[in-house]
PDB file of C-alpha atoms in Angstrom:
ATOM      1  CA  MET A  14       0.000   0.000   0.000  1.00  0.00           C
ATOM      2  CA  LEU A  15       2.819   2.424   0.832  1.00  0.00           C
ATOM      3  CA  ASP A  16       4.029   2.540  -2.762  1.00  0.00           C
ATOM      4  CA  LYS A  17       0.648   3.995  -3.799  1.00  0.00           C
ATOM      5  CA  ILE A  18       0.559   6.821  -1.246  1.00  0.00           C
ATOM      6  CA  PRO A  19       2.614  10.000  -1.825  1.00  0.00           C
ATOM      7  CA  LEU A  20       4.932  10.393   1.152  1.00  0.00           C
ATOM      8  CA  GLU A  21       4.112  14.097   1.259  1.00  0.00           C
ATOM      9  CA  ALA A  22       0.584  13.133   2.323  1.00  0.00           C
ATOM     10  CA  PHE A  23       1.922  11.929   5.659  1.00  0.00           C
ATOM     11  CA  ARG A  24       3.668  15.260   6.345  1.00  0.00           C
ATOM     12  CA  VAL A  25       0.471  17.098   5.452  1.00  0.00           C
ATOM     13  CA  PHE A  26      -1.581  14.813   7.694  1.00  0.00           C
ATOM     14  CA  ASP A  27       0.896  15.326  10.562  1.00  0.00           C
ATOM     15  CA  ALA A  28       0.694  19.119  10.242  1.00  0.00           C
ATOM     16  CA  ALA A  29      -3.114  19.009  10.071  1.00  0.00           C
ATOM     17  CA  CYS A  30      -3.220  16.899  13.238  1.00  0.00           C
ATOM     18  CA  ARG A  31      -0.904  19.190  15.157  1.00  0.00           C
ATOM     19  CA  HIS A  32      -2.787  22.355  14.181  1.00  0.00           C
ATOM     20  CA  MET A  33      -6.269  20.849  13.877  1.00  0.00           C
ATOM     21  CA  ASN A  34      -6.754  23.427  11.153  1.00  0.00           C
ATOM     22  CA  PHE A  35      -6.119  22.997   7.438  1.00  0.00           C
ATOM     23  CA  SER A  36      -5.314  26.671   6.884  1.00  0.00           C
ATOM     24  CA  ARG A  37      -2.624  26.793   9.578  1.00  0.00           C
ATOM     25  CA  ALA A  38      -1.215  23.471   8.350  1.00  0.00           C
ATOM     26  CA  GLY A  39      -1.018  24.930   4.853  1.00  0.00           C
ATOM     27  CA  ARG A  40       0.837  28.025   6.089  1.00  0.00           C
ATOM     28  CA  GLU A  41       3.400  25.821   7.852  1.00  0.00           C
ATOM     29  CA  LEU A  42       3.981  23.822   4.660  1.00  0.00           C
ATOM     30  CA  ASN A  43       3.696  26.748   2.236  1.00  0.00           C
ATOM     31  CA  ILE A  44       0.701  25.271   0.430  1.00  0.00           C
ATOM     32  CA  THR A  45      -2.933  26.355   0.272  1.00  0.00           C
ATOM     33  CA  GLN A  46      -5.745  25.204   2.522  1.00  0.00           C
ATOM     34  CA  ALA A  47      -7.350  23.584  -0.516  1.00  0.00           C
ATOM     35  CA  ALA A  48      -4.148  21.632  -1.227  1.00  0.00           C
ATOM     36  CA  VAL A  49      -4.131  20.351   2.363  1.00  0.00           C
ATOM     37  CA  SER A  50      -7.762  19.267   2.023  1.00  0.00           C
ATOM     38  CA  ARG A  51      -7.072  17.443  -1.267  1.00  0.00           C
ATOM     39  CA  ARG A  52      -4.119  15.543   0.185  1.00  0.00           C
ATOM     40  CA  ILE A  53      -6.098  14.521   3.257  1.00  0.00           C
ATOM     41  CA  LYS A  54      -8.983  13.308   1.089  1.00  0.00           C
ATOM     42  CA  GLY A  55      -6.522  11.406  -1.080  1.00  0.00           C
ATOM     43  CA  LEU A  56      -4.955   9.752   1.981  1.00  0.00           C
ATOM     44  CA  GLU A  57      -8.389   8.794   3.296  1.00  0.00           C
ATOM     45  CA  GLY A  58      -9.211   7.331  -0.107  1.00  0.00           C
ATOM     46  CA  HIS A  59      -6.087   5.161  -0.125  1.00  0.00           C
ATOM     47  CA  LEU A  60      -6.756   3.962   3.433  1.00  0.00           C
ATOM     48  CA  GLY A  61     -10.474   3.501   2.972  1.00  0.00           C
ATOM     49  CA  THR A  62     -11.423   5.308   6.172  1.00  0.00           C
ATOM     50  CA  ASP A  63     -12.140   8.797   7.497  1.00  0.00           C
ATOM     51  CA  LEU A  64      -9.266  10.338   9.458  1.00  0.00           C
ATOM     52  CA  PHE A  65     -11.098  13.466  10.595  1.00  0.00           C
ATOM     53  CA  THR A  66     -14.649  14.347  11.507  1.00  0.00           C
ATOM     54  CA  ARG A  67     -15.571  17.843  10.310  1.00  0.00           C
ATOM     55  CA  ARG A  68     -18.058  20.039  12.121  1.00  0.00           C
ATOM     56  CA  GLY A  69     -17.949  23.322  10.315  1.00  0.00           C
ATOM     57  CA  LYS A  70     -14.452  24.697  10.808  1.00  0.00           C
ATOM     58  CA  ASN A  71     -13.720  22.368  13.735  1.00  0.00           C
ATOM     59  CA  LEU A  72     -11.759  19.162  13.214  1.00  0.00           C
ATOM     60  CA  GLU A  73     -11.520  16.052  15.361  1.00  0.00           C
ATOM     61  CA  LEU A  74      -9.532  12.913  14.727  1.00  0.00           C
ATOM     62  CA  THR A  75     -11.397   9.682  14.316  1.00  0.00           C
ATOM     63  CA  PRO A  76     -10.049   6.650  16.258  1.00  0.00           C
ATOM     64  CA  PRO A  77      -8.207   5.380  13.126  1.00  0.00           C
ATOM     65  CA  GLY A  78      -6.933   8.921  12.540  1.00  0.00           C
ATOM     66  CA  GLU A  79      -5.615   9.130  16.113  1.00  0.00           C
ATOM     67  CA  ARG A  80      -3.756   5.816  15.792  1.00  0.00           C
ATOM     68  CA  LEU A  81      -2.258   6.857  12.457  1.00  0.00           C
ATOM     69  CA  PHE A  82      -1.186  10.233  13.843  1.00  0.00           C
ATOM     70  CA  GLN A  83       0.645   8.623  16.766  1.00  0.00           C
ATOM     71  CA  ARG A  84       2.555   6.309  14.434  1.00  0.00           C
ATOM     72  CA  ILE A  85       3.389   9.008  11.889  1.00  0.00           C
ATOM     73  CA  ARG A  86       4.566  11.402  14.629  1.00  0.00           C
ATOM     74  CA  ALA A  87       6.808   8.717  16.117  1.00  0.00           C
ATOM     75  CA  THR A  88       8.201   7.901  12.660  1.00  0.00           C
ATOM     76  CA  LEU A  89       8.918  11.540  11.812  1.00  0.00           C
ATOM     77  CA  ASP A  90      10.546  12.111  15.201  1.00  0.00           C
ATOM     78  CA  TYR A  91      12.757   9.062  14.617  1.00  0.00           C
ATOM     79  CA  LEU A  92      13.685  10.287  11.131  1.00  0.00           C
ATOM     80  CA  GLU A  93      14.485  13.757  12.456  1.00  0.00           C
ATOM     81  CA  GLU A  94      16.743  12.271  15.110  1.00  0.00           C
ATOM     82  CA  SER A  95      18.468  10.074  12.515  1.00  0.00           C
ATOM     83  CA  LEU A  96      19.190  13.085  10.313  1.00  0.00           C
ATOM     84  CA  GLU A  97      20.570  15.201  13.149  1.00  0.00           C
ATOM     85  CA  PRO A  98      24.230  14.209  12.535  1.00  0.00           C
ATOM     86  CA  PHE A  99      23.920  15.524   8.955  1.00  0.00           C
ATOM     87  CA  ARG A 100      22.623  18.941  10.000  1.00  0.00           C
ATOM     88  CA  ALA A 101      24.912  21.792   8.979  1.00  0.00           C
ATOM     89  CA  GLY A 102      27.046  22.760  11.940  1.00  0.00           C
ATOM     90  CA  ALA A 103      26.260  19.604  13.888  1.00  0.00           C
ATOM     91  CA  GLY A 104      29.134  18.531  16.109  1.00  0.00           C
ATOM     92  CA  GLN A 105      31.026  15.273  16.044  1.00  0.00           C
ATOM     93  CA  THR A 106      29.329  12.296  17.718  1.00  0.00           C
ATOM     94  CA  ILE A 107      31.607   9.744  19.360  1.00  0.00           C
ATOM     95  CA  SER A 108      30.272   6.223  19.819  1.00  0.00           C
ATOM     96  CA  ILE A 109      31.714   4.224  22.721  1.00  0.00           C
ATOM     97  CA  ALA A 110      30.677   0.737  23.844  1.00  0.00           C
ATOM     98  CA  ALA A 111      31.063  -0.826  27.293  1.00  0.00           C
ATOM     99  CA  SER A 112      29.378  -3.386  29.506  1.00  0.00           C
ATOM    100  CA  GLY A 113      26.642  -2.342  31.899  1.00  0.00           C
ATOM    101  CA  SER A 114      28.823  -2.690  34.979  1.00  0.00           C
ATOM    102  CA  VAL A 115      31.722  -0.726  33.464  1.00  0.00           C
ATOM    103  CA  SER A 116      29.353   1.976  32.214  1.00  0.00           C
ATOM    104  CA  HIS A 117      27.666   2.420  35.587  1.00  0.00           C
ATOM    105  CA  LEU A 118      30.543   1.867  37.986  1.00  0.00           C
ATOM    106  CA  TRP A 119      33.500   3.402  36.145  1.00  0.00           C
ATOM    107  CA  LEU A 120      32.765   5.080  32.829  1.00  0.00           C
ATOM    108  CA  GLY A 121      29.718   7.262  33.506  1.00  0.00           C
ATOM    109  CA  ARG A 122      31.390   9.926  35.636  1.00  0.00           C
ATOM    110  CA  ARG A 123      34.383  10.125  33.322  1.00  0.00           C
ATOM    111  CA  LEU A 124      32.188  10.679  30.277  1.00  0.00           C
ATOM    112  CA  ARG A 125      30.267  13.352  32.176  1.00  0.00           C
ATOM    113  CA  ASP A 126      33.480  15.160  33.134  1.00  0.00           C
ATOM    114  CA  PHE A 127      34.815  14.961  29.579  1.00  0.00           C
ATOM    115  CA  GLY A 128      31.488  16.228  28.214  1.00  0.00           C
ATOM    116  CA  LYS A 129      31.570  19.269  30.492  1.00  0.00           C
ATOM    117  CA  ALA A 130      35.018  20.154  29.205  1.00  0.00           C
ATOM    118  CA  ASN A 131      33.968  19.587  25.561  1.00  0.00           C
ATOM    119  CA  ALA A 132      30.516  21.148  25.362  1.00  0.00           C
ATOM    120  CA  GLY A 133      30.214  20.960  21.571  1.00  0.00           C
ATOM    121  CA  LEU A 134      30.772  17.213  21.476  1.00  0.00           C
ATOM    122  CA  SER A 135      28.090  14.526  21.455  1.00  0.00           C
ATOM    123  CA  ILE A 136      28.838  11.118  22.996  1.00  0.00           C
ATOM    124  CA  ARG A 137      26.752   8.006  22.339  1.00  0.00           C
ATOM    125  CA  LEU A 138      27.205   5.178  24.859  1.00  0.00           C
ATOM    126  CA  LEU A 139      26.250   1.652  23.828  1.00  0.00           C
ATOM    127  CA  THR A 140      25.781  -0.574  26.870  1.00  0.00           C
ATOM    128  CA  SER A 141      25.849  -4.323  26.280  1.00  0.00           C
ATOM    129  CA  ASP A 142      27.232  -7.511  27.793  1.00  0.00           C
ATOM    130  CA  SER A 143      27.483  -9.146  24.370  1.00  0.00           C
ATOM    131  CA  PRO A 144      31.132  -9.452  23.229  1.00  0.00           C
ATOM    132  CA  SER A 145      30.123  -9.091  19.578  1.00  0.00           C
ATOM    133  CA  ASP A 146      28.224  -5.850  20.276  1.00  0.00           C
ATOM    134  CA  LEU A 147      31.110  -4.422  22.259  1.00  0.00           C
ATOM    135  CA  ALA A 148      33.715  -5.293  19.620  1.00  0.00           C
ATOM    136  CA  SER A 149      31.620  -4.022  16.688  1.00  0.00           C
ATOM    137  CA  GLU A 150      33.617  -1.780  14.368  1.00  0.00           C
ATOM    138  CA  ASN A 151      30.645   0.601  14.224  1.00  0.00           C
ATOM    139  CA  ASN A 152      32.001   1.992  17.504  1.00  0.00           C
ATOM    140  CA  ASP A 153      34.714   4.637  17.742  1.00  0.00           C
ATOM    141  CA  LEU A 154      35.963   3.383  21.108  1.00  0.00           C
ATOM    142  CA  VAL A 155      35.317   0.211  23.080  1.00  0.00           C
ATOM    143  CA  ILE A 156      36.045  -1.100  26.550  1.00  0.00           C
ATOM    144  CA  LEU A 157      36.618  -4.852  26.382  1.00  0.00           C
ATOM    145  CA  TYR A 158      37.001  -7.494  29.094  1.00  0.00           C
ATOM    146  CA  CYS A 159      39.856  -9.651  27.857  1.00  0.00           C
ATOM    147  CA  LEU A 160      43.498 -10.631  28.240  1.00  0.00           C
ATOM    148  CA  GLY A 161      44.766  -7.567  26.372  1.00  0.00           C
ATOM    149  CA  GLU A 162      44.766  -8.655  22.742  1.00  0.00           C
ATOM    150  CA  HIS A 163      42.193  -8.300  19.979  1.00  0.00           C
ATOM    151  CA  PRO A 164      42.581  -8.633  16.195  1.00  0.00           C
ATOM    152  CA  ARG A 165      40.585  -5.481  15.348  1.00  0.00           C
ATOM    153  CA  TRP A 166      41.270  -3.183  18.300  1.00  0.00           C
ATOM    154  CA  SER A 167      44.466  -1.643  19.614  1.00  0.00           C
ATOM    155  CA  LEU A 168      44.087  -1.980  23.379  1.00  0.00           C
ATOM    156  CA  THR A 169      45.249   0.153  26.305  1.00  0.00           C
ATOM    157  CA  PRO A 170      44.916  -1.331  29.817  1.00  0.00           C
ATOM    158  CA  LEU A 171      42.492   0.446  32.136  1.00  0.00           C
ATOM    159  CA  ILE A 172      41.760  -1.873  35.075  1.00  0.00           C
ATOM    160  CA  ALA A 173      43.397  -5.171  35.977  1.00  0.00           C
ATOM    161  CA  GLU A 174      40.790  -7.519  37.429  1.00  0.00           C
ATOM    162  CA  GLU A 175      41.268  -8.291  41.112  1.00  0.00           C
ATOM    163  CA  LEU A 176      38.359  -9.929  42.936  1.00  0.00           C
ATOM    164  CA  ALA A 177      37.632  -9.890  46.670  1.00  0.00           C
ATOM    165  CA  PRO A 178      34.488 -10.169  48.822  1.00  0.00           C
ATOM    166  CA  VAL A 179      32.874  -6.803  49.657  1.00  0.00           C
ATOM    167  CA  ALA A 180      29.936  -5.743  51.810  1.00  0.00           C
ATOM    168  CA  ALA A 181      28.301  -2.604  53.184  1.00  0.00           C
ATOM    169  CA  PRO A 182      29.105  -1.467  56.731  1.00  0.00           C
ATOM    170  CA  ASP A 183      25.404  -1.814  57.656  1.00  0.00           C
ATOM    171  CA  TYR A 184      25.478  -5.495  56.737  1.00  0.00           C
ATOM    172  CA  LEU A 185      28.598  -6.084  58.815  1.00  0.00           C
ATOM    173  CA  ARG A 186      26.974  -4.398  61.807  1.00  0.00           C
ATOM    174  CA  SER A 187      23.856  -6.535  61.383  1.00  0.00           C
ATOM    175  CA  ARG A 188      26.061  -9.643  61.590  1.00  0.00           C
ATOM    176  CA  GLN A 189      28.090  -8.165  64.470  1.00  0.00           C
ATOM    177  CA  ILE A 190      31.321  -8.311  62.471  1.00  0.00           C
ATOM    178  CA  ASP A 191      33.742  -5.824  64.044  1.00  0.00           C
ATOM    179  CA  ASP A 192      36.877  -6.814  62.125  1.00  0.00           C
ATOM    180  CA  PRO A 193      36.031  -7.732  58.513  1.00  0.00           C
ATOM    181  CA  ALA A 194      39.719  -8.287  57.701  1.00  0.00           C
ATOM    182  CA  ALA A 195      39.839 -11.143  60.207  1.00  0.00           C
ATOM    183  CA  LEU A 196      37.232 -13.227  58.367  1.00  0.00           C
ATOM    184  CA  THR A 197      38.548 -16.506  56.972  1.00  0.00           C
ATOM    185  CA  PRO A 198      37.310 -18.035  53.699  1.00  0.00           C
ATOM    186  CA  ALA A 199      35.285 -20.511  55.773  1.00  0.00           C
ATOM    187  CA  ASP A 200      33.681 -17.579  57.633  1.00  0.00           C
ATOM    188  CA  LEU A 201      32.864 -15.894  54.329  1.00  0.00           C
ATOM    189  CA  ALA A 202      31.192 -19.008  52.959  1.00  0.00           C
ATOM    190  CA  ARG A 203      28.702 -18.902  55.840  1.00  0.00           C
ATOM    191  CA  LEU A 204      27.590 -15.311  55.157  1.00  0.00           C
ATOM    192  CA  ASP A 205      24.788 -14.142  52.836  1.00  0.00           C
ATOM    193  CA  LEU A 206      26.583 -14.449  49.511  1.00  0.00           C
ATOM    194  CA  ILE A 207      25.339 -12.443  46.543  1.00  0.00           C
ATOM    195  CA  ASP A 208      26.183 -13.933  43.156  1.00  0.00           C
ATOM    196  CA  TYR A 209      25.342 -13.334  39.499  1.00  0.00           C
ATOM    197  CA  ASP A 210      24.733 -15.431  36.400  1.00  0.00           C
ATOM    198  CA  ARG A 211      27.896 -16.208  34.434  1.00  0.00           C
ATOM    199  CA  PHE A 212      27.104 -15.537  30.782  1.00  0.00           C
ATOM    200  CA  ASN A 213      30.803 -15.558  29.919  1.00  0.00           C
ATOM    201  CA  ALA A 214      32.934 -18.611  30.686  1.00  0.00           C
ATOM    202  CA  ASN A 215      35.779 -16.312  31.789  1.00  0.00           C
ATOM    203  CA  TRP A 216      33.737 -14.536  34.464  1.00  0.00           C
ATOM    204  CA  VAL A 217      34.350 -15.618  38.046  1.00  0.00           C
ATOM    205  CA  SER A 218      31.595 -16.091  40.620  1.00  0.00           C
ATOM    206  CA  PHE A 219      31.967 -17.148  44.265  1.00  0.00           C
ATOM    207  CA  ARG A 220      32.288 -20.880  43.618  1.00  0.00           C
ATOM    208  CA  GLN A 221      35.160 -20.337  41.179  1.00  0.00           C
ATOM    209  CA  TRP A 222      36.735 -17.704  43.448  1.00  0.00           C
ATOM    210  CA  PHE A 223      36.929 -20.017  46.455  1.00  0.00           C
ATOM    211  CA  ASP A 224      38.265 -22.813  44.277  1.00  0.00           C
ATOM    212  CA  ARG A 225      40.938 -20.665  42.631  1.00  0.00           C
ATOM    213  CA  ILE A 226      42.281 -19.283  45.913  1.00  0.00           C
ATOM    214  CA  GLY A 227      42.691 -22.897  47.016  1.00  0.00           C
ATOM    215  CA  VAL A 228      39.839 -23.214  49.499  1.00  0.00           C
ATOM    216  CA  HIS A 229      38.074 -26.174  47.903  1.00  0.00           C
ATOM    217  CA  GLY A 230      35.901 -27.066  50.880  1.00  0.00           C
ATOM    218  CA  ALA A 231      34.496 -23.548  51.031  1.00  0.00           C
ATOM    219  CA  ALA A 232      33.895 -23.679  47.278  1.00  0.00           C
ATOM    220  CA  ARG A 233      31.731 -26.765  47.670  1.00  0.00           C
ATOM    221  CA  GLY A 234      29.803 -25.229  50.557  1.00  0.00           C
ATOM    222  CA  ALA A 235      29.387 -21.736  49.098  1.00  0.00           C
ATOM    223  CA  GLN A 236      25.671 -21.452  48.368  1.00  0.00           C
ATOM    224  CA  PRO A 237      24.594 -17.946  47.301  1.00  0.00           C
ATOM    225  CA  ARG A 238      21.589 -16.549  49.101  1.00  0.00           C
ATOM    226  CA  PHE A 239      20.845 -14.226  46.177  1.00  0.00           C
ATOM    227  CA  THR A 240      21.721 -14.681  42.501  1.00  0.00           C
ATOM    228  CA  PHE A 241      21.068 -11.835  40.073  1.00  0.00           C
ATOM    229  CA  SER A 242      21.000 -11.793  36.307  1.00  0.00           C
ATOM    230  CA  THR A 243      23.694  -9.090  36.091  1.00  0.00           C
ATOM    231  CA  TYR A 244      26.831  -8.227  38.013  1.00  0.00           C
ATOM    232  CA  LEU A 245      25.620  -4.654  38.480  1.00  0.00           C
ATOM    233  CA  MET A 246      22.485  -5.860  40.283  1.00  0.00           C
ATOM    234  CA  ALA A 247      24.654  -7.960  42.605  1.00  0.00           C
ATOM    235  CA  VAL A 248      26.814  -4.946  43.439  1.00  0.00           C
ATOM    236  CA  ASP A 249      23.764  -2.748  44.075  1.00  0.00           C
ATOM    237  CA  ALA A 250      22.393  -5.387  46.448  1.00  0.00           C
ATOM    238  CA  ALA A 251      25.667  -5.403  48.384  1.00  0.00           C
ATOM    239  CA  ILE A 252      25.632  -1.600  48.653  1.00  0.00           C
ATOM    240  CA  ARG A 253      22.067  -1.814  50.010  1.00  0.00           C
ATOM    241  CA  GLY A 254      23.337  -4.108  52.770  1.00  0.00           C
ATOM    242  CA  ASP A 255      21.783  -7.365  51.548  1.00  0.00           C
ATOM    243  CA  GLY A 256      24.946  -9.438  51.840  1.00  0.00           C
ATOM    244  CA  VAL A 257      28.424 -10.070  50.441  1.00  0.00           C
ATOM    245  CA  ALA A 258      29.257  -9.669  46.751  1.00  0.00           C
ATOM    246  CA  LEU A 259      32.419 -10.578  44.880  1.00  0.00           C
ATOM    247  CA  GLY A 260      33.874  -7.170  44.118  1.00  0.00           C
ATOM    248  CA  SER A 261      35.984  -6.232  41.134  1.00  0.00           C
ATOM    249  CA  LEU A 262      38.145  -3.857  43.130  1.00  0.00           C
ATOM    250  CA  GLY A 263      39.109  -1.533  40.285  1.00  0.00           C
ATOM    251  CA  LEU A 264      35.520  -1.049  39.184  1.00  0.00           C
ATOM    252  CA  LEU A 265      34.382  -0.482  42.772  1.00  0.00           C
ATOM    253  CA  ARG A 266      37.181   1.908  43.732  1.00  0.00           C
ATOM    254  CA  GLU A 267      34.833   4.856  44.338  1.00  0.00           C
ATOM    255  CA  ALA A 268      32.474   2.819  46.547  1.00  0.00           C
ATOM    256  CA  LEU A 269      35.448   1.459  48.501  1.00  0.00           C
ATOM    257  CA  ASP A 270      37.047   4.878  48.884  1.00  0.00           C
ATOM    258  CA  ASP A 271      33.882   6.575  50.127  1.00  0.00           C
ATOM    259  CA  GLY A 272      33.025   3.743  52.535  1.00  0.00           C
ATOM    260  CA  ARG A 273      29.878   2.396  50.907  1.00  0.00           C
ATOM    261  CA  LEU A 274      31.673  -0.953  50.635  1.00  0.00           C
ATOM    262  CA  VAL A 275      34.549  -2.564  52.533  1.00  0.00           C
ATOM    263  CA  THR A 276      36.614  -5.617  51.663  1.00  0.00           C
ATOM    264  CA  LEU A 277      36.316  -8.784  53.777  1.00  0.00           C
ATOM    265  CA  GLY A 278      39.192 -11.071  54.701  1.00  0.00           C
ATOM    266  CA  THR A 279      42.665 -10.757  53.244  1.00  0.00           C
ATOM    267  CA  ARG A 280      42.402 -12.968  50.172  1.00  0.00           C
ATOM    268  CA  SER A 281      41.917 -11.639  46.650  1.00  0.00           C
ATOM    269  CA  LEU A 282      42.232 -13.169  43.195  1.00  0.00           C
ATOM    270  CA  LYS A 283      44.043 -11.593  40.247  1.00  0.00           C
ATOM    271  CA  THR A 284      42.495 -13.340  37.268  1.00  0.00           C
ATOM    272  CA  GLY A 285      44.818 -12.127  34.520  1.00  0.00           C
ATOM    273  CA  TYR A 286      41.852 -10.551  32.769  1.00  0.00           C
ATOM    274  CA  GLY A 287      41.083  -6.865  32.778  1.00  0.00           C
ATOM    275  CA  TYR A 288      39.294  -3.987  31.101  1.00  0.00           C
ATOM    276  CA  TYR A 289      40.976  -2.477  28.072  1.00  0.00           C
ATOM    277  CA  LEU A 290      40.215   0.668  26.075  1.00  0.00           C
ATOM    278  CA  GLY A 291      40.255   0.017  22.341  1.00  0.00           C
ATOM    279  CA  LEU A 292      40.968   2.165  19.273  1.00  0.00           C
ATOM    280  CA  PRO A 293      40.328   0.721  15.786  1.00  0.00           C
ATOM    281  CA  ARG A 294      43.420  -0.889  14.282  1.00  0.00           C
ATOM    282  CA  PHE A 295      42.511  -0.415  10.635  1.00  0.00           C
ATOM    283  CA  ARG A 296      41.094   3.092  10.373  1.00  0.00           C
ATOM    284  CA  ASN A 297      42.231   6.529  11.475  1.00  0.00           C
ATOM    285  CA  SER A 298      40.353   8.083  14.368  1.00  0.00           C
ATOM    286  CA  PRO A 299      39.284  11.767  14.403  1.00  0.00           C
ATOM    287  CA  GLN A 300      40.988  14.046  16.901  1.00  0.00           C
ATOM    288  CA  ASP A 301      37.903  14.195  19.145  1.00  0.00           C
ATOM    289  CA  VAL A 302      38.033  10.405  19.492  1.00  0.00           C
ATOM    290  CA  LEU A 303      41.744  10.530  20.272  1.00  0.00           C
ATOM    291  CA  ASP A 304      41.087  13.212  22.893  1.00  0.00           C
ATOM    292  CA  LEU A 305      38.445  11.070  24.618  1.00  0.00           C
ATOM    293  CA  HIS A 306      40.755   8.057  24.421  1.00  0.00           C
ATOM    294  CA  ALA A 307      43.537  10.056  26.101  1.00  0.00           C
ATOM    295  CA  ALA A 308      41.154  11.292  28.810  1.00  0.00           C
ATOM    296  CA  LEU A 309      39.866   7.820  29.660  1.00  0.00           C
ATOM    297  CA  ALA A 310      43.354   6.303  29.602  1.00  0.00           C
ATOM    298  CA  THR A 311      44.581   8.602  32.399  1.00  0.00           C
ATOM    299  CA  PRO A 312      44.005   7.597  36.048  1.00  0.00           C
ATOM    300  CA  ASP A 313      41.457  10.323  36.802  1.00  0.00           C
ATOM    301  CA  GLY A 314      39.836  10.327  33.350  1.00  0.00           C
ATOM    302  CA  THR A 315      40.542  14.030  32.694  1.00  0.00           C
ATOM    303  CA  GLY A 316      43.414  13.779  30.243  1.00  0.00           C
ATOM    304  CA  ASP A 317      45.321  16.450  32.193  1.00  0.00           C
TER     305      ASP A 317
END
């Protein structure tokens, strides 16, 4: 049906709906009121239904007209947004991809600080836990969880993964734990463990953590009280005081520094994996992308 309807008819219909007046719609589009009326009648003819009810000079949308208007308005808004990068004078848009936990726990503040210092720049953040989405070459920059090598991305280390149990001070008080550093792995296994689903074989949850630090009995007895679908949800639950999560210490540095979380025991696991900032290997990056890369690659994320 679409190939039989002039696309201009949808713009005319949209203007008529917004103004509820054919004359004002015509003035917006630089056509006559009669031309608006003809296009609306033509659209109604193609669709086989009335879109407006007319009572003298007053217009009202019919139920089919209201549904069509909502869809056309959404479509035109989407098209306008898609064309924004091509607008004369529009600034550069940088696309960066990172996992949900990295975006929320580490990247968000750094992007905000960089944006304040570069007001004319637009940054698009893709959040995904899918390795293929993160490594897509449609992105200008990526943050990958890996061992430090990738065939399509030149990688700069950001955070080496070190895992240790963490909990909120309120939780420790509720369990009457005065010295969290004195907790043994066996003690930890008896607490309210908060875990997450491992969608990547290289991720480490509590069972693997106990096993890899050599406490095999605790690994067998470690039964999480809560298991969440994402790592970020597990961390949020720990901050709320629901129990003990396995903290990636680099990602949680702010929460550890400000006291929302504390580490438990003295054992931690360096997995060999980490978070790496990637630039494309096989295409040149614009200066704005290089500037953001330099800012994120510095310890405080400012590039200074």
